[in-house]
Coordinates of C-alpha atoms in Angstrom, one line a residue:
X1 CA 47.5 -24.9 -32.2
X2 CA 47.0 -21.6 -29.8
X3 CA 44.6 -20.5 -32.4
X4 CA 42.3 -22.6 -31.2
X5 CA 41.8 -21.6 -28.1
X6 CA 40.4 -18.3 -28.7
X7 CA 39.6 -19.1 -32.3
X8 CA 40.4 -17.0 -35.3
X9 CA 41.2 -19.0 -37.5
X10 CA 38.7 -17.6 -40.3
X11 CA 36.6 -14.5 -40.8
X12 CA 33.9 -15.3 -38.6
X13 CA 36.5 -15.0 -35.1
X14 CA 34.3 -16.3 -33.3
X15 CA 36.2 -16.5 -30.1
X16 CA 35.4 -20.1 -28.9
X17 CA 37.7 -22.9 -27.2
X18 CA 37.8 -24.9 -29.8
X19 CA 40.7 -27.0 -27.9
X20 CA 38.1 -27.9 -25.6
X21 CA 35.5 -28.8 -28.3
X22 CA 33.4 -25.4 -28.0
X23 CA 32.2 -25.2 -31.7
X24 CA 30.9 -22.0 -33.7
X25 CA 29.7 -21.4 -37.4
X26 CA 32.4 -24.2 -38.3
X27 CA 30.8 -26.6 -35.9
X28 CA 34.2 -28.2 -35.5
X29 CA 36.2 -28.7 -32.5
X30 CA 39.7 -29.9 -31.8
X31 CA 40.3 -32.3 -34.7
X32 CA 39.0 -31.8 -38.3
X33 CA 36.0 -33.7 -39.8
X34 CA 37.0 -35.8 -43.3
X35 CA 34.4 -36.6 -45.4
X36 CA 36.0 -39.0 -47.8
X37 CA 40.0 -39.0 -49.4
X38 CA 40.2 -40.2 -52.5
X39 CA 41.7 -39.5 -56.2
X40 CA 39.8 -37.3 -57.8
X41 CA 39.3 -36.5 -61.7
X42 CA 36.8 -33.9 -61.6
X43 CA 39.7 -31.2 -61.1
X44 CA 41.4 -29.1 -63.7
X45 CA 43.4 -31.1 -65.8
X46 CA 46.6 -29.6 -64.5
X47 CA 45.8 -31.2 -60.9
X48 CA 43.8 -34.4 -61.8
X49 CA 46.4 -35.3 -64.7
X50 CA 45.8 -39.1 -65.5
X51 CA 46.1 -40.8 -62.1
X52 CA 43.6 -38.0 -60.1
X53 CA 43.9 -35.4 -57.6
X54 CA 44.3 -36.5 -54.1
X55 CA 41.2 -35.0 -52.7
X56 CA 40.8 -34.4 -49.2
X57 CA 37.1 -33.1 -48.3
X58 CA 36.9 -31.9 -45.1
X59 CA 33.5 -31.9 -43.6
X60 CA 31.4 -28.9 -42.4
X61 CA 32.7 -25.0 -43.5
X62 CA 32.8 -21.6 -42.6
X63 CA 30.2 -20.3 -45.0
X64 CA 26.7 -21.1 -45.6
X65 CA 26.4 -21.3 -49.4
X66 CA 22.8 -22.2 -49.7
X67 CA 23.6 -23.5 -53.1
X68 CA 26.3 -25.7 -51.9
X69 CA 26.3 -28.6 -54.2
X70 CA 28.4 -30.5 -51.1
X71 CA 25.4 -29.6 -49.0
X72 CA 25.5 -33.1 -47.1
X73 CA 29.2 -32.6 -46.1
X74 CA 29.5 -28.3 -45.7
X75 CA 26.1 -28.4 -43.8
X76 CA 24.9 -31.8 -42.6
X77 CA 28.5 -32.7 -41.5
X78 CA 29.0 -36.2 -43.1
X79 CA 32.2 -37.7 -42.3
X80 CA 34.1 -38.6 -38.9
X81 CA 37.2 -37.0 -37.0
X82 CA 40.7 -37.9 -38.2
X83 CA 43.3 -36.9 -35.5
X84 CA 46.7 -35.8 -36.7
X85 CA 48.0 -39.1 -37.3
X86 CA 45.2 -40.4 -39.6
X87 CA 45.3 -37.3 -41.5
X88 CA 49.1 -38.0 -42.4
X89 CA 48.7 -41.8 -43.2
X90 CA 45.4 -40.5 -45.4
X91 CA 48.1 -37.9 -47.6
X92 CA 50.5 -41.2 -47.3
X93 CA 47.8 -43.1 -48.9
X94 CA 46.9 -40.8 -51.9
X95 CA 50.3 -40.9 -52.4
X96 CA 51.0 -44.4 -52.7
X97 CA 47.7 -44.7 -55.0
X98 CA 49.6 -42.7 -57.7
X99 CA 47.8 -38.9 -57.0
X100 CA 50.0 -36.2 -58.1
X101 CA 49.0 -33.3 -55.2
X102 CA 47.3 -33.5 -52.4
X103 CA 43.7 -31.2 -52.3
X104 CA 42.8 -29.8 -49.1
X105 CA 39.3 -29.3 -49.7
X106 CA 37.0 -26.4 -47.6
X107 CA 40.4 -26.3 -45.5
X108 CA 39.6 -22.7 -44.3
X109 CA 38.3 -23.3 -40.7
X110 CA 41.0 -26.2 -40.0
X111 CA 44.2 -24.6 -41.1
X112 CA 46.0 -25.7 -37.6
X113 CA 44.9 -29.4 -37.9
X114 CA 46.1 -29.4 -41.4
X115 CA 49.5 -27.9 -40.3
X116 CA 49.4 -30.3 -37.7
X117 CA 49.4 -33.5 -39.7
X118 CA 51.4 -32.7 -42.3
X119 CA 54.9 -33.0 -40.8
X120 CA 53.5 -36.4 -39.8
X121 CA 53.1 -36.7 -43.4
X122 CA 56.7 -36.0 -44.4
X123 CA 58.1 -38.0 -42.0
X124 CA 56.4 -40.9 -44.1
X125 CA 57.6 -40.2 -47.0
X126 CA 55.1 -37.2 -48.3
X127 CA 56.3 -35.8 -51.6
X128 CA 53.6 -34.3 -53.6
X129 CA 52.4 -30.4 -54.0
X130 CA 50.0 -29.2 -51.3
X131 CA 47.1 -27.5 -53.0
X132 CA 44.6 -25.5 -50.9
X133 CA 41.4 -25.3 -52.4
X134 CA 39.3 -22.7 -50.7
X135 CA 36.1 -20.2 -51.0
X136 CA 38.5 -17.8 -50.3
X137 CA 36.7 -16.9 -47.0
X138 CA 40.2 -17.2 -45.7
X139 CA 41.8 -15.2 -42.6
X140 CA 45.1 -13.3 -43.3
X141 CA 46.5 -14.7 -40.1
X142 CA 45.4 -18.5 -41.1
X143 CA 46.9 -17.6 -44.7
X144 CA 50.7 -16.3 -43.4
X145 CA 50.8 -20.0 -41.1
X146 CA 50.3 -21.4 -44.6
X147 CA 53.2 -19.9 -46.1
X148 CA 56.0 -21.7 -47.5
X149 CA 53.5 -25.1 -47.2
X150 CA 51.0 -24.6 -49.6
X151 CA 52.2 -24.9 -53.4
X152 CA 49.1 -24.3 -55.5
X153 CA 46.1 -22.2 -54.0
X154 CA 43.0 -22.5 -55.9
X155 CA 40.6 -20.1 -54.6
X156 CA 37.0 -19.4 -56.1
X157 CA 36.1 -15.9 -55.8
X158 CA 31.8 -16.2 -55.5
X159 CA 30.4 -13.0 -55.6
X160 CA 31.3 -9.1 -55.7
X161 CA 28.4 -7.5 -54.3
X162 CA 28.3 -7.9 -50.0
X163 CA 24.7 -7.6 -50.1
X164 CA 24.6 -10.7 -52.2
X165 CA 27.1 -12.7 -50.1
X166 CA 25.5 -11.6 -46.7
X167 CA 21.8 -13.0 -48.7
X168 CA 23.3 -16.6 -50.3
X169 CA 26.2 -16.8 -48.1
X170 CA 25.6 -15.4 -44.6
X171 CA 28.6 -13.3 -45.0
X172 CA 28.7 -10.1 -45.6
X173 CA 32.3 -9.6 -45.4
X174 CA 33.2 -11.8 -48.2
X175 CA 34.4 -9.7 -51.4
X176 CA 36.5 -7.8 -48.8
X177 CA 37.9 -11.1 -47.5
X178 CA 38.3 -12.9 -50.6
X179 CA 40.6 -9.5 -52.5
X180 CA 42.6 -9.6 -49.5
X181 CA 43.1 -13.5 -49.2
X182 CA 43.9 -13.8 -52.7
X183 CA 46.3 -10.8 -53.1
X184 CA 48.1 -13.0 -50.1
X185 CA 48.3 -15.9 -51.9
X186 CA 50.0 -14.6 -55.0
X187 CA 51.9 -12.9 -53.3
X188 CA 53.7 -16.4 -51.4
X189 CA 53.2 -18.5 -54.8
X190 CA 53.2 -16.4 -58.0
X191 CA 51.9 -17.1 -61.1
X192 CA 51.0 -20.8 -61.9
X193 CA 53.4 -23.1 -62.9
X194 CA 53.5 -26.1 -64.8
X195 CA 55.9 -29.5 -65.1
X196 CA 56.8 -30.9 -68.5
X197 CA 54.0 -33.0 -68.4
X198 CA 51.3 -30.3 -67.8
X199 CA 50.9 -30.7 -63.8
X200 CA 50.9 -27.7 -61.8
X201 CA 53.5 -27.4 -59.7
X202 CA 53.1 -24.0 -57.8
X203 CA 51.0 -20.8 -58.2
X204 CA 47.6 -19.3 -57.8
X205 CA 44.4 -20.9 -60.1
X206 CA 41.3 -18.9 -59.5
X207 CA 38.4 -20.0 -59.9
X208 CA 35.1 -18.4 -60.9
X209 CA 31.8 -20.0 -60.6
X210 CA 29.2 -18.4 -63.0
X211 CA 25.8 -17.7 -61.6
X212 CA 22.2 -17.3 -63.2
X213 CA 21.8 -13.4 -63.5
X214 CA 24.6 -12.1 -63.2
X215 CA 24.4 -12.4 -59.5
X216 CA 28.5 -13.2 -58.9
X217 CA 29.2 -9.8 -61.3
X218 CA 31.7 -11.9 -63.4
X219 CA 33.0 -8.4 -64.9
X220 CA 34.0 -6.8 -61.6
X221 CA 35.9 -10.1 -60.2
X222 CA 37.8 -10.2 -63.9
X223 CA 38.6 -6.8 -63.6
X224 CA 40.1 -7.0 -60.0
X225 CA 42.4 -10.3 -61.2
X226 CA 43.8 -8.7 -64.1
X227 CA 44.6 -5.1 -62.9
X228 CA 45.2 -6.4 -58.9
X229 CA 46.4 -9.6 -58.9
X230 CA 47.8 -10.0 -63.2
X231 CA 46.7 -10.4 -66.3
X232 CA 48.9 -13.1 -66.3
X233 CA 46.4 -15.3 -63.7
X234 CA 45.6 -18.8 -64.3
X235 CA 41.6 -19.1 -64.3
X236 CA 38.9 -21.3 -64.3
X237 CA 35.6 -20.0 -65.7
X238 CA 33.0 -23.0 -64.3
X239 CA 29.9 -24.0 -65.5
X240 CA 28.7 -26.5 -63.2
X241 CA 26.3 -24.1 -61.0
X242 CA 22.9 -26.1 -60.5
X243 CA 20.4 -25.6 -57.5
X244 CA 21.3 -27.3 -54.6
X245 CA 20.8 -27.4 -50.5
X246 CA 18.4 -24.6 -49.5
X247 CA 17.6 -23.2 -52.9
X248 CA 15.6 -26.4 -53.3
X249 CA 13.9 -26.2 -49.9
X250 CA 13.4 -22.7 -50.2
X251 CA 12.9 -21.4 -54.3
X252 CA 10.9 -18.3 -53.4
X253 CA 13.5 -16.8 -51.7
X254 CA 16.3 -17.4 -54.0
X255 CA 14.5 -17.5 -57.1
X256 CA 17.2 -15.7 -59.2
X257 CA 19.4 -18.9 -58.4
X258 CA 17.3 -21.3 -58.7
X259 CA 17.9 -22.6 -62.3
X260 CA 20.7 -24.1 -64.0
X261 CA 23.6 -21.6 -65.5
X262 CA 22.8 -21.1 -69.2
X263 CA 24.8 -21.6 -71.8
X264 CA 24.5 -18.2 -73.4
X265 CA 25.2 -16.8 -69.3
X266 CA 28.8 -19.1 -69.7
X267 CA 30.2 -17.8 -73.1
X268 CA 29.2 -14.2 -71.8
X269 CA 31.6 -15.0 -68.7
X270 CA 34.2 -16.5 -71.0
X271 CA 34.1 -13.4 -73.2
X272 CA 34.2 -11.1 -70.0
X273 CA 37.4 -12.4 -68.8
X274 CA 39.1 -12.3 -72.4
X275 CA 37.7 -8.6 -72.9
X276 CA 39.3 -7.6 -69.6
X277 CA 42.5 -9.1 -70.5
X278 CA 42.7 -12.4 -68.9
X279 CA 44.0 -15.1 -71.5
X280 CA 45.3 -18.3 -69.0
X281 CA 41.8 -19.7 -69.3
X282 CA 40.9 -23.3 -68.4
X283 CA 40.1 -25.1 -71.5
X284 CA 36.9 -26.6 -70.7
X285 CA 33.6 -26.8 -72.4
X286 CA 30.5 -26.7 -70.6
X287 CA 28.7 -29.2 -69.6

């Protein structure tokens, strides 16, 4: 919990006292923010299975995607505080309702909180895989404290280009970041694995969200998973980009987003990662 005192626990370091509810880009103090828990069957089918994925969205986040399609919970905050002990009984109880992981969603800026609870957790009886699903705007310090916890880490690598990232992210940082995060979490889990029944049990599934224009630069990001990370990855190639949050209340300034993903724009991305070697492709059709 040290972290927190003079946090840097994601990219931004932005040196507050977070134990003392000083707040930064995250705008969350000394416990996390949930903005609902429940099982979840919008996941791949290898974490949502047939009884759901045991989401956990956390509220408020350490980017500003102004397409965020969450944008009520990453930048208007819904949700309340959960201290420790109500974070474990909320894993107990997506447990008990038959989930088979629990899904740390935007987990990035409260890794200590998470790693606070979850002991809690097993004391109770917590069984199920930890998956971390993530921007991958994630620190390497945050990322090693994870270790050994975390069974399944689902990032989604955004964009290639910094310019870009600094422009619909406010982070300039981020393709830097996101290589280095993601090299780390292959290297703790491996290559995803599956149960005899399909669910994923442990590795790395990254995902890839396809943008109008070409503005994520699908090619390079396929490129650095198959010759950095392995052409043996497990990815998902999504679909769902639609205009959201800011791009609505501002469409002049971020015109090339501001339309749906085509479908001509998906199968290009499909075909991308196939010509650069990747073959572990989730099998889902668009929308």
């Amino acid at each position: 919990m040290e972290i927190l005192r003079d946090c840097e626990v994601c990219p931004r370091n932005c040196h507050v006292n977070r134990l003392e509810n000083k707040t930064a880009v995250c705008r969350t103090g000394r416990y996390a923010y949930v903005a609902s828990a429940s099982p979840h069957f919008g996941e791949e089918d290898c974490l949502r299975g047939w009884n759901g994925s045991g989401t956990v969205f956390f509220s408020f986040c350490n980017l500003k995607c102004v397409f965020c399609q969450n944008f009520d919970i990453s930048w208007e905050g819904n949700g309340q505080i959960f201290t420790p002990e109500q974070l474990a009984r909320l894993m107990i109880y997506l447990q008990e309702s038959g989930c088979h992981n629990i899904n740390f969603v935007t987990p990035e800026h409260v890794v200590p909180q998470v790693i606070e609870a979850i002991p809690l957790a097993i004391e109770r009886g917590l069984r199920l895989p930890i998956v971390y699903n993530t921007s991958a705007y994630d620190s390497m310090h945050s990322l090693k404290l994870m270790e050994g916890i975390v069974d399944v880490y689902m990032p989604d690598f955004k964009f290639w280009d910094s310019e870009l990232s600094f422009l619909y992210m406010a982070a300039r940082d981020y393709p830097d970041v996101a290589r280095l995060a993601i090299k780390e979490m292959h290297r703790q889990v491996g290559l995803l694995r599956f149960d005899d029944q399909g669910l994923a049990l442990r590795g790395l599934l990254v995902r890839h969200l396809v943008m109008p224009n070409r503005v994520s630069n699908t090619r390079k990001i396929c490129q650095f998973i198959a010759s950095d990370i392995s052409m043996d990855t497990y990815i998902n190639i999504m679909d769902q980009y639609r205009p959201e949050g800011r791009v609505l209340k501002k469409p002049e300034k971020y015109q090339e987003i501001n339309r749906r993903t085509s479908f001509p724009e998906y199968e290009e991305a499909l075909r991308i990662a196939r010509d650069e070697g990747l073959y572990r492709i989730d099998k889902r059709w668009m929308h």
